[in-house]
PDB file of C-alpha atoms in Angstrom:
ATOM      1  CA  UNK A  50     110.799 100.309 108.546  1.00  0.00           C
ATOM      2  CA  UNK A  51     111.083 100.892 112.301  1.00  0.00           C
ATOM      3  CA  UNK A  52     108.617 103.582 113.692  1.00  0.00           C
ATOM      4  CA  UNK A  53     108.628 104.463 117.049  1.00  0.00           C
ATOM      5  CA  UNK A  54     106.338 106.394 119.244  1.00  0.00           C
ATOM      6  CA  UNK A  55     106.467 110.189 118.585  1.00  0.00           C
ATOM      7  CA  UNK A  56     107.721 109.529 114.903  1.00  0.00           C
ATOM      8  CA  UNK A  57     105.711 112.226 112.761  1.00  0.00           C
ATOM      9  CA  UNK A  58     104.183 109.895 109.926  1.00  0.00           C
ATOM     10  CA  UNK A  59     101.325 110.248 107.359  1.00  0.00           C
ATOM     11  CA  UNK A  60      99.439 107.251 105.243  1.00  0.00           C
ATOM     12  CA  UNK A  61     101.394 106.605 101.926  1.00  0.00           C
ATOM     13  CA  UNK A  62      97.842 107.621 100.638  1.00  0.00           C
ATOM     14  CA  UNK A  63      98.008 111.100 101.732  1.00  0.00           C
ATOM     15  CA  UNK A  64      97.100 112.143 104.846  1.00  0.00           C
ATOM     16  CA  UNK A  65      97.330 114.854 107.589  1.00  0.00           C
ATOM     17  CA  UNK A  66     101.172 114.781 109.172  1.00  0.00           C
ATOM     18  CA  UNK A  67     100.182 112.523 112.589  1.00  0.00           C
ATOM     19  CA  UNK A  68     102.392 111.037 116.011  1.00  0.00           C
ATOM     20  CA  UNK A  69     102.661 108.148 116.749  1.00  0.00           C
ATOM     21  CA  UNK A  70     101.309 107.829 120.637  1.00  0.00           C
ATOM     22  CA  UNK A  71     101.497 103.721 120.651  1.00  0.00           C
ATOM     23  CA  UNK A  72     102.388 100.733 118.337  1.00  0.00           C
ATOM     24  CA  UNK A  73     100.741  97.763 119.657  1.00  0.00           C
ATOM     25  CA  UNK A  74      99.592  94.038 117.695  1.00  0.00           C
ATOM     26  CA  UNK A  75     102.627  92.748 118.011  1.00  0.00           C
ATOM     27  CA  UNK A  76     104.512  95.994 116.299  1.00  0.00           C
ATOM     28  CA  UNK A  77     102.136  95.349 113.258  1.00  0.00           C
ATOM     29  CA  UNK A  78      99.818  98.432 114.230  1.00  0.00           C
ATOM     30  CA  UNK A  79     100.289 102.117 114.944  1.00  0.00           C
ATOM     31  CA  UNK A  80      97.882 104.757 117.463  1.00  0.00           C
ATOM     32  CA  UNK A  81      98.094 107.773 115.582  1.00  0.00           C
ATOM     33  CA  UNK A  82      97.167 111.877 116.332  1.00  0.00           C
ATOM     34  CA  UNK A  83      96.743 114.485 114.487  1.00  0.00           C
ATOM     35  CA  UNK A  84      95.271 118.009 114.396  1.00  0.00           C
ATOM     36  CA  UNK A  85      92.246 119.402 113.156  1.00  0.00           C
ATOM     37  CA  UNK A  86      91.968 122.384 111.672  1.00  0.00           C
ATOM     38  CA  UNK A  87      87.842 122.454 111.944  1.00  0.00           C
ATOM     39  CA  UNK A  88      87.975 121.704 115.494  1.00  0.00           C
ATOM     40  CA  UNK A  89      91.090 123.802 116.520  1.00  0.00           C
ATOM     41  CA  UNK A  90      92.228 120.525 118.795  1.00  0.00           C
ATOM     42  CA  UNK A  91      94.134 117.584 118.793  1.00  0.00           C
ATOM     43  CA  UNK A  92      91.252 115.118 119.216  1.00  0.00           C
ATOM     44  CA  UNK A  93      91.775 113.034 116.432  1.00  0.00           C
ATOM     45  CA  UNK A  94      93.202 109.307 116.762  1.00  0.00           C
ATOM     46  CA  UNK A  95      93.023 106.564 114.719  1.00  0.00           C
ATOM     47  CA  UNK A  96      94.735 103.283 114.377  1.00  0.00           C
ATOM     48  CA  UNK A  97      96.590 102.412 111.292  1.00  0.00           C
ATOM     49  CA  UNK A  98      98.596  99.456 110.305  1.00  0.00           C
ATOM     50  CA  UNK A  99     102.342 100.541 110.384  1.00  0.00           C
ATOM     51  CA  UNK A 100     102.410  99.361 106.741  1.00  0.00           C
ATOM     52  CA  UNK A 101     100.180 101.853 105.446  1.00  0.00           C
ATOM     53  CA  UNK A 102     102.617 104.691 107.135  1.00  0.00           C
ATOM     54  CA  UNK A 103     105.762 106.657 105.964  1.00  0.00           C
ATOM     55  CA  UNK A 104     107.871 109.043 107.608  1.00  0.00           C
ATOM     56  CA  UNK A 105     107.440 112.479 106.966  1.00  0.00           C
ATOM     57  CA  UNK A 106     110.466 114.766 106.487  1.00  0.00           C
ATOM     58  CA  UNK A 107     110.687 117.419 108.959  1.00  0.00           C
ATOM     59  CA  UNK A 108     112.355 119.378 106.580  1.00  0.00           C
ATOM     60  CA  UNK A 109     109.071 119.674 103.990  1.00  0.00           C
TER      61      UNK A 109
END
């Protein structure tokens, strides 16, 4: 699958709907952020590999 940065994505695991802000390694990896409800902010960012991601319809 091709992501691209600002695609809305969670981990096939389950996961908080996140952006992608950068996909870097060589389009293997994804920057993602997300909010948090305990915090009120968006000052959560992780990297994830872009296998371990999946699209999330806007539409849910």
């Amino acid at each position: 699958m091709d992501f691209k940065v600002g695609d809305v994505v969670q981990l096939k695991s389950g996961s908080p709907s996140m952006t992608i802000v950068e996909i870097f390694n060589n389009h293997s990896m994804a920057s993602c952020t997300w909010y948090d409800f305990a915090t009120n902010s968006w000052n959560r960012e992780n990297a994830f590999p872009l296998i371990a991601l999946q699209l999330v319809n806007p539409k849910d």
